[in-house]
Short mmCIF file of C-alpha atoms in Angstrom, two decimals:
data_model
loop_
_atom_site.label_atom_id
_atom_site.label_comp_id
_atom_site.label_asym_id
_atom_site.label_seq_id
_atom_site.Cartn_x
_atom_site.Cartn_y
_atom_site.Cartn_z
CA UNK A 1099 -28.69 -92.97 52.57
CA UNK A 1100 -32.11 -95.33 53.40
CA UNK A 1101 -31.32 -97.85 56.30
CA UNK A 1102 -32.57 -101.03 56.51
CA UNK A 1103 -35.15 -100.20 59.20
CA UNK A 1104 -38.44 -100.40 58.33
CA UNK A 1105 -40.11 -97.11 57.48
CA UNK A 1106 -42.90 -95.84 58.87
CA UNK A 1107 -45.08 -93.93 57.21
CA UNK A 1108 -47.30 -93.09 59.61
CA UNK A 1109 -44.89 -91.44 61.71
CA UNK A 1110 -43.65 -89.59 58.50
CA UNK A 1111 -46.68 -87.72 58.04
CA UNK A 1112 -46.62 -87.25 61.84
CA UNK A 1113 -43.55 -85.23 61.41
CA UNK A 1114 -44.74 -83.32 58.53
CA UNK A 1115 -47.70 -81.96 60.19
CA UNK A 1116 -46.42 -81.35 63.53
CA UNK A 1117 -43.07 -79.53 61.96
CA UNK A 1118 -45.76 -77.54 59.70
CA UNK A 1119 -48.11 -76.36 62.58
CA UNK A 1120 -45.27 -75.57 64.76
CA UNK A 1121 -43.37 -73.41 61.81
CA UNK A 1122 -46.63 -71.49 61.88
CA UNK A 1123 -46.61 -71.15 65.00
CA UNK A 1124 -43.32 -70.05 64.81
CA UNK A 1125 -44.27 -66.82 62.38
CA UNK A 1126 -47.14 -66.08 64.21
CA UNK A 1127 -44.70 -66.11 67.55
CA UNK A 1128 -42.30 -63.83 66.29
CA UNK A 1129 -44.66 -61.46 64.46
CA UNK A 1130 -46.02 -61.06 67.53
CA UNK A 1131 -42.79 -60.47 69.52
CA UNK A 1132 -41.58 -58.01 66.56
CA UNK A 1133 -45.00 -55.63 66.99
CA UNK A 1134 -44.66 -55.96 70.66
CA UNK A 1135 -41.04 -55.05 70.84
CA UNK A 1136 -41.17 -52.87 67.89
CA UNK A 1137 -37.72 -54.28 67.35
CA UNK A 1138 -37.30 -57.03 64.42
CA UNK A 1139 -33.68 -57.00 64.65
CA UNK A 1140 -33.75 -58.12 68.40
CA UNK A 1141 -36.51 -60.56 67.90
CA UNK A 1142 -34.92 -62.16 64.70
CA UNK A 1143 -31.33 -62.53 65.93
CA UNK A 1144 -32.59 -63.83 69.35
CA UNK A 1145 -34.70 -66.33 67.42
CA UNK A 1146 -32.66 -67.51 64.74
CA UNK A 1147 -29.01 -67.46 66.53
CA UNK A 1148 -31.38 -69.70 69.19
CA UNK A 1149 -32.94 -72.10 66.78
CA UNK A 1150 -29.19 -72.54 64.69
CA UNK A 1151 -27.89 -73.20 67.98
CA UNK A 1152 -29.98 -75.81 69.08
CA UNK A 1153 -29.87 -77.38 66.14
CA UNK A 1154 -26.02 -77.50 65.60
CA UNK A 1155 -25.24 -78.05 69.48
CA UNK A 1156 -27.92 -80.48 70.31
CA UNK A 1157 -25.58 -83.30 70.55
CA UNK A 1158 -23.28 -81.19 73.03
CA UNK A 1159 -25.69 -79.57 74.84
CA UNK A 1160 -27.51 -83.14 75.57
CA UNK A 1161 -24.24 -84.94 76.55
CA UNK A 1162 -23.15 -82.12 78.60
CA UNK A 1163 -26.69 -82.21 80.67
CA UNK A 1164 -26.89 -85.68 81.14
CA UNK A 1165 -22.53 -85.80 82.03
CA UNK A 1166 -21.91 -87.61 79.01
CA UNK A 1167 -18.95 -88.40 77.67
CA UNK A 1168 -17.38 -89.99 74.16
CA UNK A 1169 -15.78 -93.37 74.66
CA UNK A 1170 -13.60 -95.31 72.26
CA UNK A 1171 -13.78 -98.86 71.59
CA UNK A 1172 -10.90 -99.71 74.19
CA UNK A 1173 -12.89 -98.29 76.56
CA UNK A 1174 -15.33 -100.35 76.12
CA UNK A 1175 -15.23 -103.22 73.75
CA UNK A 1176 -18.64 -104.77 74.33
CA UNK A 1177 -20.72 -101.54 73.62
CA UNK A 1178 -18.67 -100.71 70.81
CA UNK A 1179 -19.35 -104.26 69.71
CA UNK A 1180 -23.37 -103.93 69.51
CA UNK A 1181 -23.43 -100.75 67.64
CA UNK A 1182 -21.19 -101.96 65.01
CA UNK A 1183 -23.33 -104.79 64.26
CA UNK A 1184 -26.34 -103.04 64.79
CA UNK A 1185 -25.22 -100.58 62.26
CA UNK A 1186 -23.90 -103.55 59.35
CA UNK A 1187 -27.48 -104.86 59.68
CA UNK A 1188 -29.20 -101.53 59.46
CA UNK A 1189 -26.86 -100.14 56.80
CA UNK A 1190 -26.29 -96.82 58.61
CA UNK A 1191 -23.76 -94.91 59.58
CA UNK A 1192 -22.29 -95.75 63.25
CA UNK A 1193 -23.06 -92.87 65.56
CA UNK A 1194 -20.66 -91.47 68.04
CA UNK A 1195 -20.98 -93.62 71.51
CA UNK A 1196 -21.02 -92.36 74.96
CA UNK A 1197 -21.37 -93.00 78.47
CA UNK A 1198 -23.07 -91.10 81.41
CA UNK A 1199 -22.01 -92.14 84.49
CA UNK A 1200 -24.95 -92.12 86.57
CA UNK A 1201 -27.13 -95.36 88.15
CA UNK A 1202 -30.17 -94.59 86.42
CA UNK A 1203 -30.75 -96.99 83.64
CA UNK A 1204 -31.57 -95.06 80.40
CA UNK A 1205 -30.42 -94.41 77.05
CA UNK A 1206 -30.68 -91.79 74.34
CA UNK A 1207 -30.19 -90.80 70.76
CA UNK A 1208 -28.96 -87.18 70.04
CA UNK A 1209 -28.15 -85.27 66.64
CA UNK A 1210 -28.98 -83.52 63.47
CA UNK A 1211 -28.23 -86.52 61.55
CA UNK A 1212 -27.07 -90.01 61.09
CA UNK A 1213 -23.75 -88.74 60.14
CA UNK A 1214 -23.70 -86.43 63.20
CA UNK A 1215 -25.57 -89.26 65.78
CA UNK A 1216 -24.37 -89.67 69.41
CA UNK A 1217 -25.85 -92.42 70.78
CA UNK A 1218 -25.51 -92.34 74.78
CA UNK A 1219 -26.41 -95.18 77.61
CA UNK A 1220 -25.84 -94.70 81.05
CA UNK A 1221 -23.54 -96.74 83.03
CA UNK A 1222 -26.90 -98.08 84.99
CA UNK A 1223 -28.19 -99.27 81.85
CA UNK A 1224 -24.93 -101.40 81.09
CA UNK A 1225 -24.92 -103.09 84.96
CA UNK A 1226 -28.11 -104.11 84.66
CA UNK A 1227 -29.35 -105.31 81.15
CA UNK A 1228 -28.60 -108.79 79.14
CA UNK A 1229 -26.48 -108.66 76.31
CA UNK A 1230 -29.94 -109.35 73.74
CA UNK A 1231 -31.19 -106.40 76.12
CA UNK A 1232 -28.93 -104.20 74.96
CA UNK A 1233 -29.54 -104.46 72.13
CA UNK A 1234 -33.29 -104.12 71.86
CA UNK A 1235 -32.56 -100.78 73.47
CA UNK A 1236 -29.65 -99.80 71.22
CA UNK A 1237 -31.64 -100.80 67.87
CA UNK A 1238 -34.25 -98.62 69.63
CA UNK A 1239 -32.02 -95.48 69.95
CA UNK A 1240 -30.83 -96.15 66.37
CA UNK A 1241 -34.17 -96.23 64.11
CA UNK A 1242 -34.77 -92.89 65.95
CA UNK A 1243 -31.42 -91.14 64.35
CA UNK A 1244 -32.49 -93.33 60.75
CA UNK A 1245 -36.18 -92.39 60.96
CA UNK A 1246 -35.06 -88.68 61.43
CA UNK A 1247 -36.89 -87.97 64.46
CA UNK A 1248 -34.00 -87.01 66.80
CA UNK A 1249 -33.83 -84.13 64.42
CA UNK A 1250 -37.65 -83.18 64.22
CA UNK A 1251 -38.04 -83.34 68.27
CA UNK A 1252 -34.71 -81.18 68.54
CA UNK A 1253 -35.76 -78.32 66.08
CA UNK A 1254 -39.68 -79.10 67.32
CA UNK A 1255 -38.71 -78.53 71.04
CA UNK A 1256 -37.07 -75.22 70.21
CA UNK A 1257 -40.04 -73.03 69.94
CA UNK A 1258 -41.07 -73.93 73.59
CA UNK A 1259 -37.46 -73.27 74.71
CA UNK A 1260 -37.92 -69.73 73.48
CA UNK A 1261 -41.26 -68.90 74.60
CA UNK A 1262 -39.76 -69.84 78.33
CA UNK A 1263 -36.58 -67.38 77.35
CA UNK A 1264 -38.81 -64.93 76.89
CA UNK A 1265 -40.87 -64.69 79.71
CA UNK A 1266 -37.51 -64.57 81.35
CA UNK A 1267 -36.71 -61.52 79.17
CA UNK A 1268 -39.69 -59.69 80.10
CA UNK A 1269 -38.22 -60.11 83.77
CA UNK A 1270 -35.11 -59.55 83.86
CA UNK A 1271 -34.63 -57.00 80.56
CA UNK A 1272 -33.69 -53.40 81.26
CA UNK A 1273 -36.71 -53.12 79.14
CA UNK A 1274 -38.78 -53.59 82.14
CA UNK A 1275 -36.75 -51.99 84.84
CA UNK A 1276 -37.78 -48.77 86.55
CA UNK A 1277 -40.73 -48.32 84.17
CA UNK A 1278 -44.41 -48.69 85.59
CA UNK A 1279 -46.28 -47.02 82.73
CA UNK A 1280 -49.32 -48.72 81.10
CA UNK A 1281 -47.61 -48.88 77.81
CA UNK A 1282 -44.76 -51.39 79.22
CA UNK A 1283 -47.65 -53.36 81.58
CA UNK A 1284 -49.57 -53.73 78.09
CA UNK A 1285 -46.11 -55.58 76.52
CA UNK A 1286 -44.97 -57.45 79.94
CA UNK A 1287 -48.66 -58.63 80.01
CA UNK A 1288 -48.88 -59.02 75.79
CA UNK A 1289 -45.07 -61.33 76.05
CA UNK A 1290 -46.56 -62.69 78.99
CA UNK A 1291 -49.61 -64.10 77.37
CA UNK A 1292 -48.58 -65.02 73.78
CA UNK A 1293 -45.48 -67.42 75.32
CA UNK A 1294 -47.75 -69.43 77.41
CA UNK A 1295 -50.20 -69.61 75.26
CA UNK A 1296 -47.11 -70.94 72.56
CA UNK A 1297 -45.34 -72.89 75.29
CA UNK A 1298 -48.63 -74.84 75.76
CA UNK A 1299 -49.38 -75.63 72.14
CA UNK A 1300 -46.00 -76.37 70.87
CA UNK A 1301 -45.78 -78.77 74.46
CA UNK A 1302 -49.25 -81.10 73.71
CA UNK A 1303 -48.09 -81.57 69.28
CA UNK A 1304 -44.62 -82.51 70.69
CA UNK A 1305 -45.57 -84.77 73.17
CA UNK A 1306 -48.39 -86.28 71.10
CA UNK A 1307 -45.75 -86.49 68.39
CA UNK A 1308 -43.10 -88.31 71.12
CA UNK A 1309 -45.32 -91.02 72.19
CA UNK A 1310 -46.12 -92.01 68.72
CA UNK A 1311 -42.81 -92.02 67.78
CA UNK A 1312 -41.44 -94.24 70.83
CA UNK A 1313 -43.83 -96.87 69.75
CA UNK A 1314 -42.77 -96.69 66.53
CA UNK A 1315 -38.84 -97.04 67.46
CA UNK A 1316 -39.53 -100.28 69.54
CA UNK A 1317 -41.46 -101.55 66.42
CA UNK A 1318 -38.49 -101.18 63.99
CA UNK A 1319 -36.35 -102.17 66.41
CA UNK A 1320 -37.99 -105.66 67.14
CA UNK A 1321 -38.33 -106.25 63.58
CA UNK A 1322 -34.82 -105.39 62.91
CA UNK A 1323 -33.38 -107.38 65.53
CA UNK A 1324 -36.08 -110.33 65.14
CA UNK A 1325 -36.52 -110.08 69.15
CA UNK A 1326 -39.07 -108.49 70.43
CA UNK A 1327 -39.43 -110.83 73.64
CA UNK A 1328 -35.63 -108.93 74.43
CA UNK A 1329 -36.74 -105.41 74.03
CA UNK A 1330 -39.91 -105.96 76.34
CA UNK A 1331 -37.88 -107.34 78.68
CA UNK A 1332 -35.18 -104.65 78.90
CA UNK A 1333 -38.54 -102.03 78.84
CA UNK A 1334 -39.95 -104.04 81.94
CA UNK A 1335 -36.42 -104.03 83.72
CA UNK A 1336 -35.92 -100.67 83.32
CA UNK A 1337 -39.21 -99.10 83.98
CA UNK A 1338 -38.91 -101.24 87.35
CA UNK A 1339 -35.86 -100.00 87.97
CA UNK A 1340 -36.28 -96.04 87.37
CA UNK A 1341 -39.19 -96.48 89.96
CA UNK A 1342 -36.75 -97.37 92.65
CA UNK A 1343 -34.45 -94.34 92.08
CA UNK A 1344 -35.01 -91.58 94.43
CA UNK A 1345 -36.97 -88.84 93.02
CA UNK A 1346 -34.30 -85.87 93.46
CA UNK A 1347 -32.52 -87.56 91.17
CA UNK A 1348 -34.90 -88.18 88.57
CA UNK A 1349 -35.75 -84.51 88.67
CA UNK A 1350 -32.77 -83.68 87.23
CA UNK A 1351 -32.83 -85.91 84.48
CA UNK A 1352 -36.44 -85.05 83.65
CA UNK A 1353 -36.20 -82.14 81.18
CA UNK A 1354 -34.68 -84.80 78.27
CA UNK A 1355 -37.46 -87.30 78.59
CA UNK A 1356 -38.56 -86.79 74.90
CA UNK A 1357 -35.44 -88.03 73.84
CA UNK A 1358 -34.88 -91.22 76.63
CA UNK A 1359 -35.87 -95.02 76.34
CA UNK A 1360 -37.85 -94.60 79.65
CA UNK A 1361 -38.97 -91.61 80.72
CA UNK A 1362 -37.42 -90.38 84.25
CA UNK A 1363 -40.82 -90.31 86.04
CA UNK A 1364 -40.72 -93.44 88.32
CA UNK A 1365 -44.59 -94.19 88.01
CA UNK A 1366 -46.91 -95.31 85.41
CA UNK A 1367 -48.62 -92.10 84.66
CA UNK A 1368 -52.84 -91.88 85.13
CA UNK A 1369 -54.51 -89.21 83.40
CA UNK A 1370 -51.37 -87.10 82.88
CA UNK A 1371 -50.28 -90.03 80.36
CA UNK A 1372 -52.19 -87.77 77.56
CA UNK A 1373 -48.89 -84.78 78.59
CA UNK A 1374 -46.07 -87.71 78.76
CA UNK A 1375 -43.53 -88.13 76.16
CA UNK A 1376 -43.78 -91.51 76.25
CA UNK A 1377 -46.53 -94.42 75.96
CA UNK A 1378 -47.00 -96.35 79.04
CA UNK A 1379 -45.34 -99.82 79.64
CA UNK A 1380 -48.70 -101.69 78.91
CA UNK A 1381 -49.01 -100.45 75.30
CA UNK A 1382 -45.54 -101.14 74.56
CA UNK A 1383 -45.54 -104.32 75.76
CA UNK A 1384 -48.67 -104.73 73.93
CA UNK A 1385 -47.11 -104.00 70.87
CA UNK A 1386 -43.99 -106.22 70.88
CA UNK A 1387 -46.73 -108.58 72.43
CA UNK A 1388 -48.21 -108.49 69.16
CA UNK A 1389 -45.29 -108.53 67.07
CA UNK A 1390 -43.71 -111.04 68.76
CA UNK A 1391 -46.73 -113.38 68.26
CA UNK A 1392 -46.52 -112.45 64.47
CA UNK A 1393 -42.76 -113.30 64.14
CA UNK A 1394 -43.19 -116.45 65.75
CA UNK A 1395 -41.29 -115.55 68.71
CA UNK A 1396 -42.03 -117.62 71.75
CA UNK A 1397 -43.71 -115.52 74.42
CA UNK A 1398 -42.00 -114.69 77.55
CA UNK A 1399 -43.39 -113.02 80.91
CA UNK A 1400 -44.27 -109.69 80.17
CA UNK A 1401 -45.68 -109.77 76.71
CA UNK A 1402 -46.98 -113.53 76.71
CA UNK A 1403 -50.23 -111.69 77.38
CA UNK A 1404 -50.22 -109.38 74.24
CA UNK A 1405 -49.92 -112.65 71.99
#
């Protein structure tokens, strides 16, 4: 079913390539594995009981990192509230919703599709945002699960999740163990190679792929809500606010930042902003800057500069 958020073309073909080059990727990855290994059952039940895994469990596996848990409306009324209306406007299906009871102030959209969405905020993110806040942030999380690209980051992120399993392999397997000839040095050293050199591609097209595609949720999202001036003020409150959280904790919290509404970093990132999985604050705030100036939205402190 097509929702009522704007689509984006752009980030469409985005998708498509970066799904395509990664698939071949993919083949080339395991080819390579098989000849190494000389096993293609191993290989191709590793790989594929992996990749159906991720893709089925996502949702779990992301609430159970982050300490996530379903809430019903009783629960809490007010959250329940948004998302509803949210949903009626978008004419999607309403997601699951859940809570993660820690301080930092973050939210994020999990999934294979909209009929199998979790959409998760943090207990921070509730103490310290304005109800028009909210729900910048929550019409942010939900043109990711209608635009389909809580799916394609989930299934794109997989292939760098093996690569790291199997350096780990080439460790740890009994493979390895108690044999020193040049044969298995040649394979350690052949895994070895062909994983990092995968790990590193598949981690610049998903990241490149990420910070287009958080620009384009806070676009549909200020169009769809008509209040752009209320998402660039929850993105400037929150982006504070992570900064001020101690850094242990942010480390934990740092392997889903792909799929957050502010990445768990704490500072505005220099040159490293080109391996982030998110824009920085300025060209957000540009952007809703921009949009709010074309809506006719007056400008408030933050983005009254973008107009």
């Amino acid at each position: 079913m097509q929702s009522r958020f704007r689509s984006d073309r752009r980030l469409t073909v985005r998708m498509g390539l970066t799904l395509f080059l990664l698939g071949l990727l993919y083949v080339a990855f395991v080819a390579a594995l098989i000849v190494l290994l000389k096993s293609w059952v191993l290989v191709v039940v590793l790989a594929g009981g992996l990749l159906v895994a991720q893709y089925w469990f996502s949702d779990r596996i992301a609430l159970y990192a982050m300490k996530g848990r379903i809430v019903e409306r009783e629960e809490y009324p007010e959250l329940h509230g948004v998302i509803d209306r949210l949903c009626a406007v978008a004419d999607m299906p309403k997601p699951v919703v859940a809570v993660s009871d820690i301080d930092m102030p973050n939210a994020f959209a999990t999934g294979r599709n909209a009929n199998n969405a979790v959409i998760c905020v943090t207990t921070g993110l509730l103490r310290r945002l304005e109800p028009a806040e909210l729900e910048g942030v929550l019409a942010h999380e939900l043109s990711h699960v209608a635009h389909k690209d809580v799916a394609v980051i989930t299934v794109a992120s997989f292939l760098g999740v093996l690569a790291g399993l199997m350096v780990r392999f080439a460790f740890y397997s009994q493979i390895f163990r108690g044999r020193k000839d040049q044969n298995t040095l040649a394979v350690f050293a052949g895994i070895m190679g062909i994983s990092a050199a995968v790990y590193a591609i598949s981690f610049l097209l998903i990241r490149a792929l990420s910070r287009y595609r958080e620009l384009a949720a806070d676009r549909a999202a200020a169009l769809l809500t008509g209040r752009p001036s209320a998402l660039a003020s929850a993105l400037t409150k929150v982006d504070g606010d992570i900064a001020r959280i101690p850094t242990k904790d942010l480390r934990t919290a740092q392997a889903f930042n792909a799929f957050y509404f502010s990445p768990a970093t704490g500072t505005e990132p220099g040159i490293s902003k080109y391996f982030s999985t998110h824009p920085s604050l300025e060209q957000r705030l540009d952007q809703l800057g921009r949009i709010s100036a074309e809506l006719g939205e007056a400008a408030v402190p933050g983005i009254d500069k973008a107009g």
